[in-house]
CSV table of C-alpha atoms and ligand atoms in Angstrom, one decimal:
chain,number,residue,atom,x,y,z
A,239,MET,CA,148.1,91.7,163.9
A,240,PRO,CA,148.4,88.3,165.5
A,241,GLY,CA,146.8,85.9,163.6
A,242,THR,CA,146.5,87.4,160.3
A,243,LYS,CA,149.5,86.8,158.4
A,244,LYS,CA,149.3,83.4,156.2
A,245,VAL,CA,152.2,81.0,155.6
A,246,PHE,CA,151.7,78.7,152.6
A,247,VAL,CA,154.0,75.4,152.5
A,248,LYS,CA,154.4,73.3,149.7
A,249,THR,CA,156.3,70.1,149.8
A,250,PHE,CA,157.5,67.6,147.7
A,251,GLY,CA,159.5,64.4,148.2
A,252,CYS,CA,159.0,61.7,151.1
A,253,GLN,CA,157.6,61.2,154.1
A,254,MET,CA,160.6,62.9,156.1
A,255,ASN,CA,159.4,66.2,154.0
A,256,VAL,CA,156.0,66.0,155.0
A,257,TYR,CA,157.1,65.6,158.4
A,258,ASP,CA,159.5,68.7,158.4
A,259,SER,CA,156.3,70.5,157.0
A,260,GLU,CA,154.4,69.7,159.7
A,261,ARG,CA,156.9,71.1,162.1
A,262,ILE,CA,158.3,74.2,159.8
A,263,THR,CA,154.2,75.0,159.6
A,264,GLU,CA,154.1,74.8,163.2
A,265,SER,CA,157.1,77.4,164.3
A,266,LEU,CA,155.5,79.9,162.0
A,267,MET,CA,152.2,79.1,163.8
A,268,SER,CA,154.4,79.6,166.7
A,269,TYR,CA,154.8,83.1,165.9
A,270,GLY,CA,150.9,84.1,165.0
A,271,TYR,CA,151.0,82.7,161.3
A,272,THR,CA,147.9,81.1,160.2
A,273,PRO,CA,148.6,78.1,157.6
A,274,THR,CA,146.9,78.5,154.3
A,275,GLU,CA,146.9,76.7,150.6
A,276,GLN,CA,146.6,79.5,148.7
A,277,PRO,CA,149.7,81.0,148.2
A,278,ASP,CA,148.5,84.3,147.1
A,279,GLU,CA,147.2,85.2,150.2
A,280,ALA,CA,150.4,84.2,152.1
A,281,GLU,CA,153.4,86.8,153.6
A,282,VAL,CA,155.8,84.0,153.7
A,283,ILE,CA,156.1,81.0,151.2
A,284,ILE,CA,158.3,77.8,151.7
A,285,LEU,CA,158.8,75.3,149.3
A,286,ASN,CA,159.8,72.1,150.9
A,287,THR,CA,161.7,70.1,148.2
A,288,CYS,CA,163.7,66.7,147.0
A,289,HIS,CA,166.9,66.2,145.2
A,290,ILE,CA,166.0,62.0,145.5
A,291,ARG,CA,165.7,62.1,141.4
A,292,GLU,CA,165.9,64.5,138.3
A,293,LYS,CA,162.2,65.7,137.8
A,294,ALA,CA,162.3,66.9,141.4
A,295,ALA,CA,164.9,69.8,141.0
A,296,GLU,CA,162.5,70.9,137.7
A,297,LYS,CA,159.2,71.1,139.5
A,298,VAL,CA,160.9,73.2,141.8
A,299,TYR,CA,162.1,75.8,139.3
A,300,SER,CA,158.8,75.3,137.7
A,301,GLU,CA,157.1,76.0,141.2
A,302,LEU,CA,159.3,79.1,141.7
A,303,GLY,CA,158.0,80.5,138.5
A,304,ARG,CA,154.5,80.2,140.0
A,305,TYR,CA,155.7,82.3,143.6
A,306,ARG,CA,157.3,85.0,141.4
A,307,GLN,CA,154.2,85.9,139.5
A,308,ILE,CA,152.6,85.8,142.8
A,309,LYS,CA,155.3,87.9,144.3
A,310,ASP,CA,154.7,90.8,141.9
A,311,GLU,CA,150.9,91.0,141.7
A,312,ARG,CA,151.3,90.8,145.5
A,313,ARG,CA,154.3,93.8,145.4
A,314,ASP,CA,151.7,95.8,143.3
A,315,GLN,CA,149.0,95.8,145.7
A,316,GLY,CA,151.7,96.7,148.3
A,317,LEU,CA,152.1,93.5,149.8
A,318,LEU,CA,154.9,91.4,151.0
A,319,THR,CA,155.7,87.9,150.3
A,320,THR,CA,158.9,86.0,151.4
A,321,VAL,CA,159.8,83.2,149.7
A,322,THR,CA,161.7,80.2,151.3
A,323,VAL,CA,163.3,77.1,149.4
A,324,ALA,CA,164.0,74.7,152.2
A,325,GLY,CA,164.8,70.7,151.9
A,326,CYS,CA,166.7,68.8,149.9
A,327,VAL,CA,167.6,70.7,146.6
A,328,ALA,CA,168.5,73.6,149.1
A,329,GLN,CA,170.8,71.6,150.8
A,330,ALA,CA,172.3,70.3,147.5
A,331,GLU,CA,172.2,73.5,145.4
A,332,GLY,CA,171.8,76.7,147.6
A,333,ALA,CA,174.1,78.6,146.2
A,334,GLU,CA,172.7,77.7,142.1
A,335,ILE,CA,168.9,78.4,143.3
A,336,MET,CA,170.3,81.9,144.9
A,337,ALA,CA,171.4,82.5,141.3
A,338,ARG,CA,169.0,81.1,139.3
A,339,SER,CA,165.8,82.5,140.7
A,340,PRO,CA,165.9,86.2,142.2
A,341,VAL,CA,162.3,85.4,143.4
A,342,VAL,CA,164.0,83.7,146.6
A,343,ASP,CA,164.7,85.4,149.6
A,344,LEU,CA,166.1,82.7,151.8
A,345,VAL,CA,167.3,79.2,151.3
A,346,ILE,CA,167.7,76.7,154.2
A,347,GLY,CA,168.7,73.3,154.3
A,348,PRO,CA,167.2,70.5,157.1
A,349,GLN,CA,169.6,70.9,159.7
A,350,SER,CA,168.5,74.3,160.0
A,351,TYR,CA,164.6,74.5,160.7
A,352,HIS,CA,164.4,75.4,164.1
A,353,ARG,CA,166.6,78.6,162.7
A,354,LEU,CA,163.9,79.3,160.1
A,355,ALA,CA,161.3,81.7,161.6
A,356,GLU,CA,163.6,83.5,162.5
A,357,MET,CA,165.7,83.9,159.1
A,358,VAL,CA,162.4,84.4,157.6
A,359,PHE,CA,162.1,87.2,159.4
A,360,ARG,CA,165.6,88.5,159.0
A,361,ALA,CA,164.9,88.1,155.2
A,362,GLN,CA,161.9,90.4,155.8
A,363,SER,CA,163.0,93.5,158.0
A,364,GLU,CA,166.6,93.4,156.3
A,365,SER,CA,165.5,93.2,152.9
A,366,ARG,CA,168.6,90.5,152.1
A,367,ARG,CA,168.5,87.1,150.8
A,368,LEU,CA,170.3,84.5,153.1
A,369,VAL,CA,171.6,81.4,152.7
A,370,ASP,CA,171.8,78.5,155.5
A,371,THR,CA,172.8,75.4,154.7
A,372,ASN,CA,175.4,74.2,157.3
A,373,PHE,CA,175.0,71.4,159.6
A,374,PRO,CA,174.8,73.2,163.3
A,375,GLU,CA,176.1,71.6,166.6
A,376,VAL,CA,172.3,71.7,168.1
A,377,ASP,CA,169.8,69.6,168.1
A,378,LYS,CA,167.2,71.2,165.7
A,379,PHE,CA,164.1,68.6,167.6
A,380,GLN,CA,165.5,69.7,171.0
A,381,THR,CA,164.8,73.4,169.6
A,382,LEU,CA,162.0,73.6,167.4
A,383,PRO,CA,158.5,74.1,169.5
A,384,LYS,CA,156.5,71.3,171.0
A,385,ARG,CA,153.7,70.2,168.8
A,386,SER,CA,150.7,72.0,168.6
A,387,PRO,CA,147.6,70.6,170.1
A,388,GLU,CA,145.9,70.8,166.9
A,389,ALA,CA,147.7,69.3,163.5
A,390,PRO,CA,148.3,72.1,161.0
A,391,PRO,CA,146.0,72.1,158.3
A,392,LEU,CA,148.7,71.4,155.3
A,393,PRO,CA,147.4,71.6,151.7
A,394,GLY,CA,147.3,68.1,151.0
A,395,GLN,CA,147.2,66.8,154.7
A,396,ILE,CA,144.4,64.8,155.9
A,397,ARG,CA,145.5,61.8,157.5
A,398,SER,CA,145.2,63.5,161.3
A,399,ALA,CA,144.8,60.4,162.9
A,400,SER,CA,147.9,59.2,161.5
A,401,ALA,CA,151.2,60.5,161.7
A,402,PHE,CA,154.6,61.0,161.0
A,403,LEU,CA,157.5,61.1,163.3
A,404,THR,CA,161.3,61.7,162.6
A,405,VAL,CA,163.2,59.4,164.9
A,406,GLN,CA,166.4,58.9,163.1
A,407,GLU,CA,167.7,61.3,160.0
A,408,GLY,CA,170.7,61.2,157.7
A,409,CYS,CA,172.6,58.4,156.5
A,410,ASP,CA,176.5,56.3,156.5
A,411,LYS,CA,175.6,53.9,153.9
A,412,PHE,CA,176.6,55.2,151.0
A,413,CYS,CA,174.5,53.8,147.8
A,414,THR,CA,176.5,54.6,144.7
A,415,PHE,CA,173.3,55.8,143.5
A,416,CYS,CA,171.9,58.2,146.8
A,417,VAL,CA,172.5,62.2,147.3
A,418,VAL,CA,170.5,61.3,151.0
A,419,PRO,CA,174.4,60.8,152.5
A,420,TYR,CA,174.6,64.4,151.2
A,421,THR,CA,171.5,66.3,151.4
A,422,ARG,CA,170.6,64.9,155.1
A,423,GLY,CA,174.3,64.0,156.4
A,424,MET,CA,175.2,61.8,159.0
A,425,GLU,CA,173.0,59.2,160.1
A,426,TYR,CA,171.4,60.4,163.9
A,427,SER,CA,169.2,59.2,166.2
A,428,ARG,CA,166.8,60.9,168.3
A,429,PRO,CA,166.5,60.4,172.3
A,430,VAL,CA,164.2,58.0,173.4
A,431,ASP,CA,162.8,60.3,176.0
A,432,GLN,CA,162.3,62.6,173.4
A,433,LEU,CA,160.3,61.0,171.0
A,434,VAL,CA,158.0,59.4,173.7
A,435,ALA,CA,157.5,63.0,174.5
A,436,GLU,CA,156.7,63.8,171.2
A,437,ALA,CA,154.5,60.9,170.3
A,438,GLN,CA,152.7,61.9,173.5
A,439,GLU,CA,151.9,65.3,172.3
A,440,LEU,CA,150.8,63.5,169.1
A,441,VAL,CA,148.6,61.2,170.9
A,442,ASP,CA,147.1,64.0,172.8
A,443,ARG,CA,145.8,65.7,169.6
A,444,GLY,CA,144.1,62.8,168.5
A,445,VAL,CA,146.8,60.6,166.8
A,446,ARG,CA,146.3,57.0,167.2
A,447,GLU,CA,148.6,55.5,164.5
A,448,ILE,CA,152.3,57.1,163.9
A,449,THR,CA,154.7,56.2,161.7
A,450,LEU,CA,158.2,56.2,162.8
A,451,LEU,CA,160.3,57.9,160.2
A,452,GLY,CA,164.0,57.5,159.3
A,453,GLN,CA,166.3,57.4,156.1
A,454,ASN,CA,167.7,54.3,157.9
A,455,VAL,CA,165.1,53.9,160.6
A,456,ASN,CA,166.5,50.4,161.7
A,457,ALA,CA,169.3,51.5,162.4
A,458,TYR,CA,167.9,53.5,164.8
A,459,HIS,CA,170.4,53.6,167.9
A,460,GLY,CA,169.2,56.7,170.4
A,461,GLU,CA,170.1,57.0,173.6
A,462,GLY,CA,167.5,55.4,176.1
A,463,SER,CA,166.4,56.1,179.5
A,464,ASP,CA,169.0,54.5,180.9
A,465,GLY,CA,171.5,56.0,179.3
A,466,LYS,CA,172.7,53.4,176.5
A,467,PRO,CA,171.8,53.1,172.8
A,468,TRP,CA,168.1,51.4,172.4
A,469,SER,CA,167.1,49.5,169.6
A,470,LEU,CA,164.1,50.5,167.3
A,471,ALA,CA,162.5,47.5,168.3
A,472,ARG,CA,163.0,49.0,171.7
A,473,LEU,CA,161.8,51.9,170.8
A,474,ILE,CA,158.6,50.9,169.2
A,475,ASP,CA,157.9,48.8,172.1
A,476,ALA,CA,158.0,51.9,174.7
A,477,ILE,CA,156.2,54.2,172.2
A,478,ALA,CA,153.5,51.5,172.0
A,479,GLU,CA,152.8,51.4,175.6
A,480,LEU,CA,151.4,55.0,175.3
A,481,PRO,CA,147.1,54.3,176.0
A,482,GLY,CA,145.4,55.8,173.3
A,483,LEU,CA,148.1,54.9,170.5
A,484,ASP,CA,146.6,51.8,168.5
A,485,ARG,CA,149.2,51.6,165.7
A,486,VAL,CA,152.9,51.4,165.2
A,487,ARG,CA,154.3,51.7,161.5
A,488,TYR,CA,158.2,52.4,160.6
A,489,THR,CA,160.2,52.8,157.3
A,490,THR,CA,162.7,53.0,155.6
A,491,SER,CA,164.5,50.2,156.5
A,492,HIS,CA,167.7,49.0,155.0
A,493,PRO,CA,168.1,45.0,154.8
A,494,LYS,CA,171.6,45.0,156.8
A,495,ASP,CA,169.7,46.5,159.5
A,496,MET,CA,166.9,44.4,160.3
A,497,SER,CA,167.9,43.0,163.3
A,498,ASP,CA,166.6,39.9,164.8
A,499,ASP,CA,164.8,41.8,168.3
A,500,LEU,CA,163.0,43.9,165.2
A,501,ILE,CA,162.1,40.5,163.3
A,502,ALA,CA,160.7,39.4,166.5
A,503,ALA,CA,158.7,42.7,167.1
A,504,HIS,CA,156.9,41.5,164.7
A,505,ARG,CA,155.9,38.7,166.1
A,506,ASN,CA,155.3,39.6,169.5
A,507,GLN,CA,154.4,43.3,169.7
A,508,PRO,CA,150.6,43.8,168.3
A,509,LYS,CA,150.3,47.6,167.6
A,510,LEU,CA,152.9,47.1,165.1
A,511,MET,CA,151.0,46.8,162.2
A,512,PRO,CA,151.8,44.0,159.3
A,513,TYR,CA,154.0,45.8,156.8
A,514,LEU,CA,157.6,46.3,155.9
A,515,HIS,CA,159.1,48.5,153.4
A,516,LEU,CA,162.2,47.0,152.5
A,517,PRO,CA,164.2,48.4,149.6
A,518,PHE,CA,166.4,45.7,147.6
A,519,GLN,CA,167.0,48.0,144.9
A,520,ALA,CA,168.4,45.2,142.2
A,521,GLY,CA,168.0,41.8,141.6
A,522,SER,CA,171.2,40.8,140.8
A,523,ASP,CA,174.6,40.7,142.7
A,524,ARG,CA,177.2,42.4,140.5
A,525,ILE,CA,174.9,45.0,140.3
A,526,LEU,CA,174.1,45.0,144.6
A,527,GLY,CA,178.0,45.5,144.6
A,528,ALA,CA,178.1,48.1,142.2
A,529,MET,CA,175.8,50.4,144.1
A,530,ASN,CA,177.2,49.4,147.1
A,531,ARG,CA,174.6,47.9,148.7
A,532,LYS,CA,176.3,45.5,151.3
A,533,HIS,CA,174.0,42.7,150.9
A,534,THR,CA,173.6,39.8,148.1
A,535,VAL,CA,170.4,38.8,146.7
A,536,ASP,CA,170.5,35.1,148.9
A,537,GLU,CA,171.0,37.4,151.9
A,538,TYR,CA,167.5,39.1,150.7
A,539,ARG,CA,165.9,36.0,150.3
A,540,ARG,CA,166.5,34.7,153.3
A,541,LEU,CA,165.6,37.7,155.2
A,542,ILE,CA,162.3,37.7,153.8
A,543,ASP,CA,162.1,33.9,154.7
A,544,LYS,CA,162.9,34.7,158.5
A,545,ILE,CA,160.6,38.2,158.1
A,546,ARG,CA,157.9,35.6,157.0
A,547,ALA,CA,158.0,32.8,159.6
A,548,ALA,CA,157.8,35.4,162.5
A,549,ARG,CA,154.1,37.4,160.6
A,550,SER,CA,153.1,35.4,157.9
A,551,ASP,CA,150.6,38.1,156.6
A,552,ILE,CA,152.9,40.7,156.7
A,553,ALA,CA,152.6,42.7,153.6
A,554,LEU,CA,156.0,43.9,151.8
A,555,SER,CA,157.0,46.8,150.0
A,556,THR,CA,160.4,47.2,148.2
A,557,ASP,CA,161.9,50.0,146.1
A,558,ILE,CA,163.5,48.7,143.2
A,559,ILE,CA,165.8,50.6,140.6
A,560,VAL,CA,166.0,49.2,136.8
A,561,GLY,CA,168.9,50.8,134.4
A,562,PHE,CA,171.7,51.3,136.8
A,563,PRO,CA,175.0,52.0,134.9
A,564,GLY,CA,175.9,48.9,133.3
A,565,GLU,CA,172.9,46.6,134.2
A,566,THR,CA,172.5,44.0,131.1
A,567,ALA,CA,169.1,42.4,130.1
A,568,ALA,CA,170.3,39.5,131.6
A,569,GLU,CA,170.9,41.5,135.1
A,570,PHE,CA,167.4,43.0,134.9
A,571,ALA,CA,165.9,39.8,134.6
A,572,GLU,CA,167.5,38.7,137.4
A,573,THR,CA,165.4,41.4,139.0
A,574,LEU,CA,161.9,40.4,137.7
A,575,LYS,CA,162.7,37.2,139.1
A,576,LEU,CA,163.4,37.9,142.5
A,577,VAL,CA,160.0,40.1,142.2
A,578,GLU,CA,158.3,36.9,141.2
A,579,ASP,CA,159.8,34.6,144.0
A,580,ILE,CA,158.8,37.1,146.8
A,581,GLY,CA,155.6,38.7,145.5
A,582,PHE,CA,155.3,42.1,147.2
A,583,ALA,CA,151.6,43.6,148.3
A,584,GLN,CA,153.2,47.1,147.3
A,585,ALA,CA,156.4,48.4,145.3
A,586,PHE,CA,158.3,51.7,144.0
A,587,SER,CA,160.3,51.5,140.9
A,588,PHE,CA,162.5,54.1,139.5
A,589,LYS,CA,164.1,54.7,136.2
A,590,TYR,CA,168.4,55.2,137.3
A,591,SER,CA,168.8,59.2,137.2
A,592,ALA,CA,172.3,60.1,137.6
A,593,ARG,CA,172.1,62.5,140.7
A,594,PRO,CA,175.7,65.2,140.8
A,595,GLY,CA,178.3,64.4,143.1
A,596,THR,CA,177.3,61.0,143.2
A,597,PRO,CA,179.8,58.0,142.5
A,598,ALA,CA,177.5,56.0,140.4
A,599,ALA,CA,176.7,59.0,138.2
A,600,LYS,CA,180.3,59.1,137.3
A,601,ILE,CA,180.5,55.5,135.5
A,602,VAL,CA,180.7,55.2,131.8
A,603,ASP,CA,178.5,52.8,131.0
A,604,GLN,CA,174.9,54.5,131.3
A,605,ILE,CA,171.5,52.9,130.3
A,606,PRO,CA,169.9,54.8,127.1
A,607,GLU,CA,166.9,56.2,128.0
A,608,GLU,CA,164.5,54.3,126.3
A,609,GLU,CA,165.8,50.8,127.7
A,610,LYS,CA,165.2,52.0,131.2
A,611,ALA,CA,161.6,53.0,130.0
A,612,GLN,CA,160.7,49.8,128.7
A,613,ARG,CA,162.3,47.8,131.7
A,614,LEU,CA,160.7,49.9,133.9
A,615,ALA,CA,157.3,49.0,132.0
A,616,LEU,CA,157.7,45.3,132.0
A,617,LEU,CA,158.9,45.7,136.3
A,618,GLN,CA,155.7,47.6,136.9
A,619,ASN,CA,153.1,45.5,134.9
A,620,LEU,CA,154.7,42.7,137.5
A,621,LEU,CA,154.3,44.4,140.6
A,622,SER,CA,150.6,45.7,139.7
A,623,THR,CA,149.5,42.0,139.4
A,624,GLN,CA,151.1,41.2,142.3
A,625,THR,CA,149.4,44.2,144.1
A,626,SER,CA,146.0,43.1,142.9
A,627,ARG,CA,146.9,39.3,143.8
A,628,PHE,CA,147.3,40.4,147.8
A,629,ASN,CA,144.3,43.2,147.4
A,630,GLU,CA,141.9,40.0,146.1
A,631,GLY,CA,143.2,37.8,148.6
A,632,CYS,CA,141.7,40.4,151.2
A,633,VAL,CA,137.8,39.9,149.9
A,634,GLY,CA,136.1,38.1,152.1
A,635,ARG,CA,138.2,38.8,155.1
A,636,VAL,CA,137.0,41.3,158.2
A,637,ILE,CA,139.7,43.5,158.7
A,638,PRO,CA,140.2,46.4,161.1
A,639,VAL,CA,140.8,49.8,159.9
A,640,LEU,CA,141.3,53.4,160.4
A,641,PHE,CA,139.5,55.8,159.3
A,642,GLU,CA,140.9,59.0,158.7
A,643,ARG,CA,139.2,61.1,155.9
A,644,PRO,CA,136.0,62.0,154.0
A,645,GLY,CA,135.6,59.5,150.7
A,646,ARG,CA,135.4,61.4,147.0
A,647,ASN,CA,131.9,60.2,147.0
A,648,ASP,CA,128.9,61.4,149.5
A,649,GLY,CA,128.6,59.0,152.5
A,650,GLN,CA,132.0,57.5,152.3
A,651,ILE,CA,134.9,57.7,154.6
A,652,VAL,CA,138.3,56.3,154.0
A,653,GLY,CA,141.0,54.5,156.0
A,654,ARG,CA,144.2,52.3,156.2
A,655,SER,CA,144.3,48.6,156.9
A,656,PRO,CA,146.6,47.1,158.7
A,657,TYR,CA,148.5,46.5,155.5
A,658,LEU,CA,148.5,50.7,155.0
A,659,GLN,CA,145.9,49.2,152.2
A,660,PRO,CA,143.3,52.5,151.6
A,661,VAL,CA,139.3,51.1,152.4
A,662,HIS,CA,136.5,52.6,151.4
A,663,ALA,CA,133.6,52.6,153.5
A,664,SER,CA,130.0,53.7,153.7
A,665,GLY,CA,130.3,55.8,156.9
A,666,MET,CA,129.9,59.1,158.9
A,667,LEU,CA,132.4,61.7,159.2
A,668,ASP,CA,131.8,61.2,163.1
A,669,GLN,CA,133.3,57.8,162.8
A,670,LEU,CA,137.1,59.5,161.1
A,671,GLY,CA,139.7,59.0,164.0
A,672,GLN,CA,138.3,55.1,164.8
A,673,ILE,CA,139.0,52.0,164.0
A,674,PHE,CA,136.3,50.0,162.8
A,675,PRO,CA,136.3,46.1,161.7
A,676,VAL,CA,135.7,46.3,157.7
A,677,GLU,CA,134.0,43.0,155.7
A,678,ILE,CA,135.8,43.5,152.6
A,679,SER,CA,133.9,42.9,149.5
A,680,HIS,CA,135.7,44.4,146.4
A,681,ALA,CA,139.4,44.7,145.6
A,682,GLY,CA,140.7,47.2,143.3
A,683,PRO,CA,144.1,47.5,141.8
A,684,ASN,CA,145.5,50.5,144.5
A,685,SER,CA,142.1,49.9,146.9
A,686,LEU,CA,139.8,48.0,148.7
A,687,LEU,CA,136.0,48.5,149.4
A,688,GLY,CA,134.1,47.0,152.1
A,689,VAL,CA,131.1,47.1,154.9
A,690,ILE,CA,131.7,48.6,158.4
A,691,ARG,CA,130.6,45.7,160.9
A,692,ALA,CA,129.4,46.5,165.0
A,693,ALA,CA,132.9,47.0,166.5
B,274,5AD,N1,167.9,57.0,141.0
B,274,5AD,C1,167.0,56.6,141.1
B,274,5AD,N2,166.2,56.4,142.0
B,274,5AD,C2,167.1,56.6,142.7
B,274,5AD,N3,166.3,56.6,144.4
B,274,5AD,C3,167.0,56.7,144.8
B,274,5AD,N4,168.4,57.3,144.0
B,274,5AD,C4,167.9,57.3,143.4
B,274,5AD,C5,168.5,57.5,141.7
B,274,5AD,N5,169.6,58.1,141.5
B,274,5AD,C6,165.0,55.6,144.7
B,274,5AD,C7,165.7,54.2,145.8
B,274,5AD,C8,165.1,54.6,147.0
B,274,5AD,C9,164.0,55.4,146.7
B,274,5AD,C10,163.7,56.4,147.9
B,274,5AD,O1,164.5,56.3,145.7
B,274,5AD,O2,164.7,53.2,145.2
B,274,5AD,O3,165.1,53.3,147.6
B,275,SF4,FE1,164.2,63.4,148.6
B,275,SF4,FE2,165.6,62.0,149.9
B,275,SF4,FE3,165.6,64.3,150.4
B,275,SF4,FE4,163.5,62.7,151.5
B,275,SF4,S1,165.7,62.6,152.2
B,275,SF4,S2,163.8,64.9,150.5
B,275,SF4,S3,163.4,61.6,149.6
B,275,SF4,S4,166.2,63.5,148.7
């Protein structure tokens, strides 16, 4: 019977995986499946995996252990379960997963999601284990079903006023630490018309904020309506024109591709939010060179000056790796210095993790784990001071907040400021999905508290 079969999707990793999981879920919904948050009631279990750091892949195998138990229990009740591993671990280690985990029926890479539903059905009907990790010629985005009129209730997903939209995928930059060029393939930009149409479908289902996604989103160069390549700034303007859409964001950017028109958009495009995630990875020129980052510390500093000149209140965010092979204590101190000088509202910092197949994994001078942990603790201490300082700077101000979900306390709702901080306020559920001015009364380490003022 249509509508009674259930699909469970679990997502690890970045926002692009969240977007992909949404598309995967919707493609099964188009065959009559209903999303569920309970894997034990699902005919189809999909694990969308991430390969960026070591722990991520370990999590996949422990999760698969759980599914083996569920599959066995369901089999005892005469119920069929098909387990799929999708995402970047699937792409990188497809054969290994098949060998190590007999519970898995299908392994499918991120470029084949337009075939995922069909492959699941084939695995079911033919009782065969299948692997699809090719990089196909056809455009998966063209072939995937249209966005459904309602957001699928994905496990853990509550921000339905806000949606992700992948505009660019893959990367040709080949930073020496990174698996992305191998798991997501070469850089590809979706055409503008396709993206504006999808953005419209999202707005039609009540989305007020869209975050444009790409591993290298500011390298976007998709075909515009005039047949010529358009920059990210032009795409942002085209999407910002949609009535009913209030906010546009984009992530993740590379310093090399931070073009003048994109910087100018932060001055000129009122719907573009004052937030920029711009990873610098390391504060020493020698390490940046070894990482193949293609920019110097000084170039990064000058770029930040230009961005702040365009939009003085912009909230800056970054990614930093500590303990890249050969990084000395003095070079790490340069990372701290750069953080101190710039001042970030938000940051993500990681211990370097050797990824199979990447050039940096072959460097002999790997940093001991304890040393990496010490550096990370020092850095995170500094970063959390900066986040608190940024948050405290908001106290007393009235800030527009897009409310997205109920809070943990009764009578509270939670939304996001333009600077992406979670903001809690007393409010009613019917205020969700709308923007209200909020007077900020308190700042915590990771969120703000305030009072809704009449709009
Ligand atoms: N080890 C540690 N951190 C990494 N990142 C990417 N690859 C690695 C790695 N091998 C971090 C980078 C990147 C973020 C998404 O993850 O900081 O910007
Ligand atoms: Fe993880 Fe990168 Fe794949 Fe995203 S693209 S899931 S961060 S490996």
